[in-house]
Short mmCIF file of C-alpha atoms and ligand atoms in Angstrom, two decimals:
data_model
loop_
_atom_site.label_atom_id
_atom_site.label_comp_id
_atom_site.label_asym_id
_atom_site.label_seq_id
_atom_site.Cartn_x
_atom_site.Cartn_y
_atom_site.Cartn_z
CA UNK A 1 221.31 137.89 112.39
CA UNK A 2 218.80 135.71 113.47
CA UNK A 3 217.58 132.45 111.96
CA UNK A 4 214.41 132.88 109.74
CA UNK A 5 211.90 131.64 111.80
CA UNK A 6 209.13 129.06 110.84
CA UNK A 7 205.85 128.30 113.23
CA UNK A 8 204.58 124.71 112.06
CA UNK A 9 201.16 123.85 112.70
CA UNK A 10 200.54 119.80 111.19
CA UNK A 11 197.14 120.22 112.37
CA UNK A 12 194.86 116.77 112.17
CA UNK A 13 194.41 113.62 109.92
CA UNK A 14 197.61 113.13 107.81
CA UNK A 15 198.17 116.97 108.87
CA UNK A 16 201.28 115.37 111.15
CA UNK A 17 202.34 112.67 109.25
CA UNK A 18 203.21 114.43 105.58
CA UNK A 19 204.10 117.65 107.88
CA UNK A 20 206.89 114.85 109.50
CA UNK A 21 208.46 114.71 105.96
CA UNK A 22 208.55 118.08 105.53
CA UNK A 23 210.73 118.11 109.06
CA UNK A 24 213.42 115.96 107.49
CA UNK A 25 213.28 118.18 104.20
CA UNK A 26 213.60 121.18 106.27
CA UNK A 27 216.38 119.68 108.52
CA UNK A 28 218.37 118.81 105.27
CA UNK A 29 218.47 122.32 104.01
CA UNK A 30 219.65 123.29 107.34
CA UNK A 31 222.64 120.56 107.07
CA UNK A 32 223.79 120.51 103.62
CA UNK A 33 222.31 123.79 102.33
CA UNK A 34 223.61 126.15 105.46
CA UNK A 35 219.86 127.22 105.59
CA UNK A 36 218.95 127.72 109.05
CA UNK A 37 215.31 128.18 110.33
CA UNK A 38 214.41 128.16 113.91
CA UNK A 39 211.56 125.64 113.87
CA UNK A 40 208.62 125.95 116.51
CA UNK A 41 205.65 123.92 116.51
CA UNK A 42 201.99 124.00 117.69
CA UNK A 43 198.46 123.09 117.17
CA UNK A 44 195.46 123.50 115.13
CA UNK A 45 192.35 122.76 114.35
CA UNK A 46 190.47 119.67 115.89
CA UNK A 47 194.05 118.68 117.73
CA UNK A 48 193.92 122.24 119.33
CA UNK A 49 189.93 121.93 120.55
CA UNK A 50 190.75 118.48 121.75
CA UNK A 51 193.23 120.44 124.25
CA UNK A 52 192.06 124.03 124.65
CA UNK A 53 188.47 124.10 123.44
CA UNK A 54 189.26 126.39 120.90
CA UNK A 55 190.57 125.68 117.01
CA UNK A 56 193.19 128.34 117.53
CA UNK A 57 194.20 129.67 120.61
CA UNK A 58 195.10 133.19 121.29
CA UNK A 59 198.78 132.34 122.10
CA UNK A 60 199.03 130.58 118.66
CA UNK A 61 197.64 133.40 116.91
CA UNK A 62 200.05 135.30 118.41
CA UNK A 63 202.96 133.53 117.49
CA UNK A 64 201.85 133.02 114.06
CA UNK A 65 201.94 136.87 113.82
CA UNK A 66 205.31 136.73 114.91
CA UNK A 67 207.46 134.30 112.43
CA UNK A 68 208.39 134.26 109.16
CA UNK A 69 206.43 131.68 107.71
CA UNK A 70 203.88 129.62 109.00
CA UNK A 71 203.51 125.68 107.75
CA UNK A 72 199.97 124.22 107.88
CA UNK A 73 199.06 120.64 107.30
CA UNK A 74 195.91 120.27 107.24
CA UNK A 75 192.53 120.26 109.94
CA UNK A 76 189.38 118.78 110.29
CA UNK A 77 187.76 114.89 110.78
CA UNK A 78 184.87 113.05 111.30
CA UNK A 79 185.17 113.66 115.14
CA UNK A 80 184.43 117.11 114.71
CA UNK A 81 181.45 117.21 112.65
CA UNK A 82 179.41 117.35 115.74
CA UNK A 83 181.09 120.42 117.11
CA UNK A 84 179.38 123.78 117.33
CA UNK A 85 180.32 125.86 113.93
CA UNK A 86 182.11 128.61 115.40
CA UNK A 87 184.85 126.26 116.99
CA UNK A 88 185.00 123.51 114.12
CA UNK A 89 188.37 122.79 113.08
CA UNK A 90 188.16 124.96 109.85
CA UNK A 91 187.38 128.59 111.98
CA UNK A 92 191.48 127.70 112.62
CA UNK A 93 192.39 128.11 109.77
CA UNK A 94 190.06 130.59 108.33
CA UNK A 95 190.68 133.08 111.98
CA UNK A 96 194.62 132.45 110.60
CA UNK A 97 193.76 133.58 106.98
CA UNK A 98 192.07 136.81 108.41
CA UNK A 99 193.64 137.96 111.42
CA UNK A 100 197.33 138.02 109.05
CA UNK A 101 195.37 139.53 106.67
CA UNK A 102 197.05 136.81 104.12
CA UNK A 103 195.15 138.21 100.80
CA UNK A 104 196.83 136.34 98.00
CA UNK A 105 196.19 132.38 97.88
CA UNK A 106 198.87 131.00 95.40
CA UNK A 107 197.68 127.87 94.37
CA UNK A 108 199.82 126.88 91.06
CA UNK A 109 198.48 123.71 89.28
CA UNK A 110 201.37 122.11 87.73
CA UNK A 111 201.29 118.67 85.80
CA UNK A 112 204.52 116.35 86.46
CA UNK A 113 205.04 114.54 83.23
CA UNK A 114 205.76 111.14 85.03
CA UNK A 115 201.67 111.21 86.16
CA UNK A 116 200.53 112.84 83.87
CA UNK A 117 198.35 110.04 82.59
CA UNK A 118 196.56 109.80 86.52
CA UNK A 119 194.35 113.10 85.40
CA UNK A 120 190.86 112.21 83.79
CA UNK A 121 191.19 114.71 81.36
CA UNK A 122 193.77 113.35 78.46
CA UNK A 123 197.50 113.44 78.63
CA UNK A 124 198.18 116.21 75.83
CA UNK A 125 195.42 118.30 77.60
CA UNK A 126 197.59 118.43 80.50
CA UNK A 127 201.16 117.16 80.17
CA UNK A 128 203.14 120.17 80.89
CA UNK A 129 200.30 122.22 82.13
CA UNK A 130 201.51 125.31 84.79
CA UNK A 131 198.85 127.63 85.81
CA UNK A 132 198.57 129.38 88.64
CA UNK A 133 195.31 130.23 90.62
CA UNK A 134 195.38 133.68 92.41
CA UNK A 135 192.40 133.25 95.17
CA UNK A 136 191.10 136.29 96.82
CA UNK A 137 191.42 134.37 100.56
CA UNK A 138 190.35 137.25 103.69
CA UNK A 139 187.19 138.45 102.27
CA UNK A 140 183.86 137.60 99.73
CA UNK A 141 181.27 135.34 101.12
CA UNK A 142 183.14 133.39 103.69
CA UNK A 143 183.47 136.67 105.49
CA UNK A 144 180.70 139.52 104.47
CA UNK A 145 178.33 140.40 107.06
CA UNK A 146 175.05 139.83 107.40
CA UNK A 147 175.49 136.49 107.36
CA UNK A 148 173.42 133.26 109.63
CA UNK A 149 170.66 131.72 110.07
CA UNK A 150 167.43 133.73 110.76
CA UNK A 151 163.88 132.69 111.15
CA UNK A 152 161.77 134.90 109.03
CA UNK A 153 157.70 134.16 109.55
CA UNK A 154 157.29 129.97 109.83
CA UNK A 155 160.69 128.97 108.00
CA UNK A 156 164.47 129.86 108.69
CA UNK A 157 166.77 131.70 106.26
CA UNK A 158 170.61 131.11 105.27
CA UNK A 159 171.74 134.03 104.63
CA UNK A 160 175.60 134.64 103.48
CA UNK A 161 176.99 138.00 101.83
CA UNK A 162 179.16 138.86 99.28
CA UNK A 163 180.91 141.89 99.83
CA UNK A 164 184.18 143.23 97.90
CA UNK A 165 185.84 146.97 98.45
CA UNK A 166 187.63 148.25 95.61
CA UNK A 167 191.22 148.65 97.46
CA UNK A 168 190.66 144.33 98.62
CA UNK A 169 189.87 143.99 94.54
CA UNK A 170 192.80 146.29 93.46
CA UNK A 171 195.60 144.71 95.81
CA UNK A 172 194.84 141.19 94.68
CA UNK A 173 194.60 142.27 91.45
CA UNK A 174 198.60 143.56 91.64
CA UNK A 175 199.57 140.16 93.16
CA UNK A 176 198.44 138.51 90.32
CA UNK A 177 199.88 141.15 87.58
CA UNK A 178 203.19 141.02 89.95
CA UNK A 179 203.23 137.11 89.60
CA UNK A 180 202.28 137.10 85.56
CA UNK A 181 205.17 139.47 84.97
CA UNK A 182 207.40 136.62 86.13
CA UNK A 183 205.82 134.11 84.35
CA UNK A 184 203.53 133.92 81.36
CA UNK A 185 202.51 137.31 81.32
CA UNK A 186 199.17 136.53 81.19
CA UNK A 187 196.34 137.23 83.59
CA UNK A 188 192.93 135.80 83.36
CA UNK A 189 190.17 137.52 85.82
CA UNK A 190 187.20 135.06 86.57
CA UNK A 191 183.80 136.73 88.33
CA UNK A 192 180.17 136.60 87.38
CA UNK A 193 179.78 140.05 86.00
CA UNK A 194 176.57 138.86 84.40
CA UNK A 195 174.83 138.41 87.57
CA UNK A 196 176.53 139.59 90.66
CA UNK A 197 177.14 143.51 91.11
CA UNK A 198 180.43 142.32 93.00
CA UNK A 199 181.37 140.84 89.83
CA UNK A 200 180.60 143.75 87.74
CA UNK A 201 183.09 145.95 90.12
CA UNK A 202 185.77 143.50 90.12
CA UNK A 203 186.00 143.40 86.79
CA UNK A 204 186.07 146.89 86.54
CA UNK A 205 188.77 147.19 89.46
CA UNK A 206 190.99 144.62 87.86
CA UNK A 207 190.90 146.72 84.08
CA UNK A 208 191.67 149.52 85.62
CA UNK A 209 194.51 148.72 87.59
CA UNK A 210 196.08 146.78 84.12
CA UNK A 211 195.37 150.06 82.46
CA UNK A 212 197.13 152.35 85.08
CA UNK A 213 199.85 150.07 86.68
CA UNK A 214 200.30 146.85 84.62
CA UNK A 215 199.66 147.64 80.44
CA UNK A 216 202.26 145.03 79.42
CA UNK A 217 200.47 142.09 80.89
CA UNK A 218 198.00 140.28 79.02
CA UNK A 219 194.18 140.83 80.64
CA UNK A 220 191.07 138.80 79.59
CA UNK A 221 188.37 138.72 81.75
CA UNK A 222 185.79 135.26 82.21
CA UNK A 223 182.57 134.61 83.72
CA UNK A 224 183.69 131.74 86.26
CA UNK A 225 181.75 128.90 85.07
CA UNK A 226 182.99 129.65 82.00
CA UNK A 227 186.11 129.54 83.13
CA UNK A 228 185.49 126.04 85.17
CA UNK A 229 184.47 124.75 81.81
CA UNK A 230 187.71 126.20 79.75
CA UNK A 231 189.69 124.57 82.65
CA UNK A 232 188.51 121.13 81.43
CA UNK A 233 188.95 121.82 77.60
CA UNK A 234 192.07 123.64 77.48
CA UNK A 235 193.38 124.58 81.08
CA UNK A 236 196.72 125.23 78.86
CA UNK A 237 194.79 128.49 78.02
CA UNK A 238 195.44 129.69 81.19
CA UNK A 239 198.96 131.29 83.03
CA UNK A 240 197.57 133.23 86.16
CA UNK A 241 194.00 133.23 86.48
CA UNK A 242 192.72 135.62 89.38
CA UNK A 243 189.34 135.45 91.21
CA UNK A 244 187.52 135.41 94.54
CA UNK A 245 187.41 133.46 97.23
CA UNK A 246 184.37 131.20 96.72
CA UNK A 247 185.35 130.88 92.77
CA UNK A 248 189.04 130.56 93.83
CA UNK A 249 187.67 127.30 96.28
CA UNK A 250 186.05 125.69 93.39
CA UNK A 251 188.41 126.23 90.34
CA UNK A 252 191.25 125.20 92.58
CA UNK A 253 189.71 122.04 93.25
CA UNK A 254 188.89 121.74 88.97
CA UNK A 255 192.39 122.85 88.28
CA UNK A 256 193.72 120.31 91.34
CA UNK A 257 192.07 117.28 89.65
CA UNK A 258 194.38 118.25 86.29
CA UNK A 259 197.34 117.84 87.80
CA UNK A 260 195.98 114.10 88.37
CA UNK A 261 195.99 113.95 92.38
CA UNK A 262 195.20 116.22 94.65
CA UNK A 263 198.19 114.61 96.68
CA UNK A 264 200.75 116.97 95.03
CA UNK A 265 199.41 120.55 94.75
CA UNK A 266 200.66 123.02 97.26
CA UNK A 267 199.40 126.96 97.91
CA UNK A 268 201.00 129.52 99.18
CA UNK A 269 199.10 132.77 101.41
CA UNK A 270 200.51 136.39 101.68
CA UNK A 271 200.08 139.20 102.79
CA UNK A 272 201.40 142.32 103.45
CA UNK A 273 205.48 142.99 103.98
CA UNK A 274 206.34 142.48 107.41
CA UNK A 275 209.27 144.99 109.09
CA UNK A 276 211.80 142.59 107.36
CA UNK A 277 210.53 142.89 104.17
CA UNK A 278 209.12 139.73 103.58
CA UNK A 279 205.23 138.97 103.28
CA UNK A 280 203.10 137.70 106.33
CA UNK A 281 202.80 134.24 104.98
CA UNK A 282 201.78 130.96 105.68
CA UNK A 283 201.87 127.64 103.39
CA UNK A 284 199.59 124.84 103.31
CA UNK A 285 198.95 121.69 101.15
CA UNK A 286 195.68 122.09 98.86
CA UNK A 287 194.77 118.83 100.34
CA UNK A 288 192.49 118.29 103.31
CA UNK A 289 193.14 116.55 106.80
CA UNK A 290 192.04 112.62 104.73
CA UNK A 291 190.99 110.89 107.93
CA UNK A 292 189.63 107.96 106.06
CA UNK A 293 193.84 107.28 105.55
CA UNK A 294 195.67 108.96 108.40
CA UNK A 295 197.92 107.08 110.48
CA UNK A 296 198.47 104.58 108.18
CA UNK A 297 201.41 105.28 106.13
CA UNK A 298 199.59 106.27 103.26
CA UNK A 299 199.38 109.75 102.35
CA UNK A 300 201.16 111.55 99.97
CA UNK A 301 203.62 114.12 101.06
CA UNK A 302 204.65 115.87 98.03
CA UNK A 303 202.08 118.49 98.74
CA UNK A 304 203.23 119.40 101.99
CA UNK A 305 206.82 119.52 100.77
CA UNK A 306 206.15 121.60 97.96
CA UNK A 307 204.23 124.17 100.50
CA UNK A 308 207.35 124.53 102.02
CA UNK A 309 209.53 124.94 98.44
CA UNK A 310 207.13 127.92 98.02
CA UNK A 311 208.48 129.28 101.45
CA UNK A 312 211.39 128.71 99.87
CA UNK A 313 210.83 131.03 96.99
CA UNK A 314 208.73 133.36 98.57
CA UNK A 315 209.81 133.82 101.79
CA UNK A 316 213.08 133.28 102.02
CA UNK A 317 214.03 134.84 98.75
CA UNK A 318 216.09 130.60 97.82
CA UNK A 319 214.07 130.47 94.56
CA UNK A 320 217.36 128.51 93.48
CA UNK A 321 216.91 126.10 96.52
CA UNK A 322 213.09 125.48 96.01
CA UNK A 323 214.23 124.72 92.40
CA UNK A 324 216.23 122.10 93.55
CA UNK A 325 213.61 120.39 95.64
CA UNK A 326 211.16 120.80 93.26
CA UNK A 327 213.74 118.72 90.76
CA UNK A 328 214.16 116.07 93.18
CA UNK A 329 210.22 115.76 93.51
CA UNK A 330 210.01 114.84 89.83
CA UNK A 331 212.95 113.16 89.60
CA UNK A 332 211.57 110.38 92.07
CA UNK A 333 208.41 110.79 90.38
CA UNK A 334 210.13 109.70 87.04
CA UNK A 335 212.02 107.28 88.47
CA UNK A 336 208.43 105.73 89.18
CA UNK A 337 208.83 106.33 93.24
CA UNK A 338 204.43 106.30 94.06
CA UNK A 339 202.64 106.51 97.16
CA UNK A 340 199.20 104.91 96.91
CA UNK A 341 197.50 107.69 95.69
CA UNK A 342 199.85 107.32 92.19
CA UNK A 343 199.91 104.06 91.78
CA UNK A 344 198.24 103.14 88.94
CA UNK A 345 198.02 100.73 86.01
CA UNK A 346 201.35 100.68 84.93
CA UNK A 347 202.69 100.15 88.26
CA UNK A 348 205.49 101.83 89.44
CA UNK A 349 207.64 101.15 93.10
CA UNK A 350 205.09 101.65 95.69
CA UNK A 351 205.83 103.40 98.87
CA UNK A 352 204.88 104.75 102.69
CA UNK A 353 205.11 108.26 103.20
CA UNK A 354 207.61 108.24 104.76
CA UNK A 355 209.98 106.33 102.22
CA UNK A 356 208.67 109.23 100.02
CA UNK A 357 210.48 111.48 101.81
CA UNK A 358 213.16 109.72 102.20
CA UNK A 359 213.54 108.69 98.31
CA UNK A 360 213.06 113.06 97.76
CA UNK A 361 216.33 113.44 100.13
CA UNK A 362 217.88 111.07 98.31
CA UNK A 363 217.76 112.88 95.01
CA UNK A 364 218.36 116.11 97.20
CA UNK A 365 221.47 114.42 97.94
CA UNK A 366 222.45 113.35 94.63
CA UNK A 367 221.59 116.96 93.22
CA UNK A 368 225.11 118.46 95.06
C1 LIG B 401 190.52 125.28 101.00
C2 LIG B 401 189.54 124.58 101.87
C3 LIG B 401 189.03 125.56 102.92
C4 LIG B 401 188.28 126.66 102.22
C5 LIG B 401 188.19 124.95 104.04
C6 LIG B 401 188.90 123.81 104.73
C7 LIG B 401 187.76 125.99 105.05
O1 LIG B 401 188.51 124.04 101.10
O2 LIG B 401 191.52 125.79 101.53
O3 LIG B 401 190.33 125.30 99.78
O4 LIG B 401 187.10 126.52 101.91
O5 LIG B 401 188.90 127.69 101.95
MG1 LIG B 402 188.85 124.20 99.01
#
């Protein structure tokens, strides 16, 4: 059979450099783990305007339909701003989120005990803290039609739409009851019931299809800034919380600055099964493209590298291999291992990115 194949696009800022680290991580797996992947690689973004005009081109989009799992680092920069909206570096992404039709946006927050102490919030609030974030990602308001800008009598108009069907509600619904069951058992749906009619049918949606297909998970439902709010209290509260796209933007970013750095928080995007039985996916750090660092050494690749232990798990059915990467991530963590973004008061070894990843194969070595 062939190799699982895996499309990596590093995209631009510190897109390439953490997405190098993830190379060597993926190349180790291959040599001491018998884990094959055939590895192709492309651009997007800014890096793919700068050489076909476009943020995606039509070949890539093509391909990406094609493998396994796709790996995203990250797009966008100060170079771009200037660029017309429909081919700014984040239509890439977003025209990759669509055309797969990649639904579900796993985005776990998940507090390492050895940095615990970088969140603002205080250490027993979030020491131990594992949530996960269930983001409606191919539809809402960064897709509903009509949307623009319209000149109505002497001024202009923004106008944006929120727009939900029932069966885009329901299926997102069942990835989040589907990922509960294998965790806390606990769902948490987040709209705005009180003022949006979307909200009033996604909460109805979402009781419905706990009532019918899921009774022995947990449901409570939350207005979202609410929830943003309980996030700060008590985000232990939480196990899977479920929402929409533009709520599932913002209370990923809340739930991000828990963890204590936005450095270290990976998502996961699915879809449908594919043929082969495993979801259209790609996987992408949290983090953006940080041009005010790249090329310097400094980023943190953690992120990145946990993207791809979520491929593990999720695509490649090696929960017991993204385990192990996962423990060598907090093992170096513990052992005080920071990139810049970590280091803090009580010091700890500082390194480059790239000595990150080389201190993570270490412990990957040391965990056969
Ligand atoms: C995210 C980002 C994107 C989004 C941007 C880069 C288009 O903020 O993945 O959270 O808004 O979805
Ligand atoms: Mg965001």
């Amino acid at each position: 059979m062939a190799n699982p194949s895996i499309l990596i696009l590093a995209g631009d800022g510190i897109g390439p450099e953490v997405m190098t680290e993830v190379k060597k991580i993926i190349t180790w797996f291959g040599a001491k783990r018998g884990l094959d992947f055939d590895v192709t690689e492309d651009l997007v973004g800014g890096a793919a305007y700068d050489v076909h005009g476009v943020p995606l081109s039509d070949a890539t989009m093509a391909k990406a339909q094609e493998v396994d799992a796709v790996l995203l680092g990250a797009v966008g920069g100060p170079k771009y701003d200037v660029l017309d909206f429909s081919v700014k570096p984040e239509r890439g992404l977003l025209r990759l989120r669509k055309e797969m039709d990649l639904y579900a946006n796993l985005r776990p927050a998940q507090c390492f005990d050895a940095i615990a102490d970088f969140s603002s919030l205080k250490r027993d609030v979030v020491a131990g803290l594992d949530i996960m974030i269930v983001r409606e990602l191919t539809s809402g308001i960064y897709f509903g039609e009509p949307r623009g800008i319209i000149t109505e009598g002497n001024e202009r108009v923004g106008i944006n739409t929120q727009r939900y069907t029932e069966s885009e509600i329901a299926r997102v619904a069942r990835s989040a009851f589907e990922l509960a069951r294998r965790r806390g058992n606990k769902v948490c749906s987040m709209e705005k019931a009180n003022v949006m009619e979307s909200g009033i049918l996604w909460r109805e949606v979402v009781q419905k299809i706990h009532d019918t297909e899921y009774p022995d998970v947990e449901l409570s439902h939350m207005y979202a800034d609410a929830g943003g709010m309980q996030l700060c209290r008590w985000p232990k509260q939480f196990d899977v919380i479920v929402t929409d796209n533009l709520f599932g933007d913002l209370l990923s970013d809340v739930a991000a600055m828990l963890t204590g750095s936005l450095g270290m928080l990976p998502s996961a995007s699915l879809g449908a099964p594919m043929a082969n039985g495993r979801p259209k996916a790609m996987y992408e750090p949290v983090h953006g493209s940080a041009p005010d660092i790249a090329g310097q050494g400094k980023a943190n690749p953690i992120a990145c590298i946990l993207s791809f232990a979520m491929a593990l798990r999720y695509s490649f059915d090696q929960g017991d291999e993204a385990a192990r990467l996962e423990a060598a991530i907090a093992k170096v963590l513990a052992d005080g291992v920071r990139t810049a973004d970590l280091m803090g008061p009580e010091g700890g070894t500082p390194v480059s990115t790239s000595e990150m990843g080389d201190k993570i194969i270490a412990a990957l070595d040391a965990s056969l």
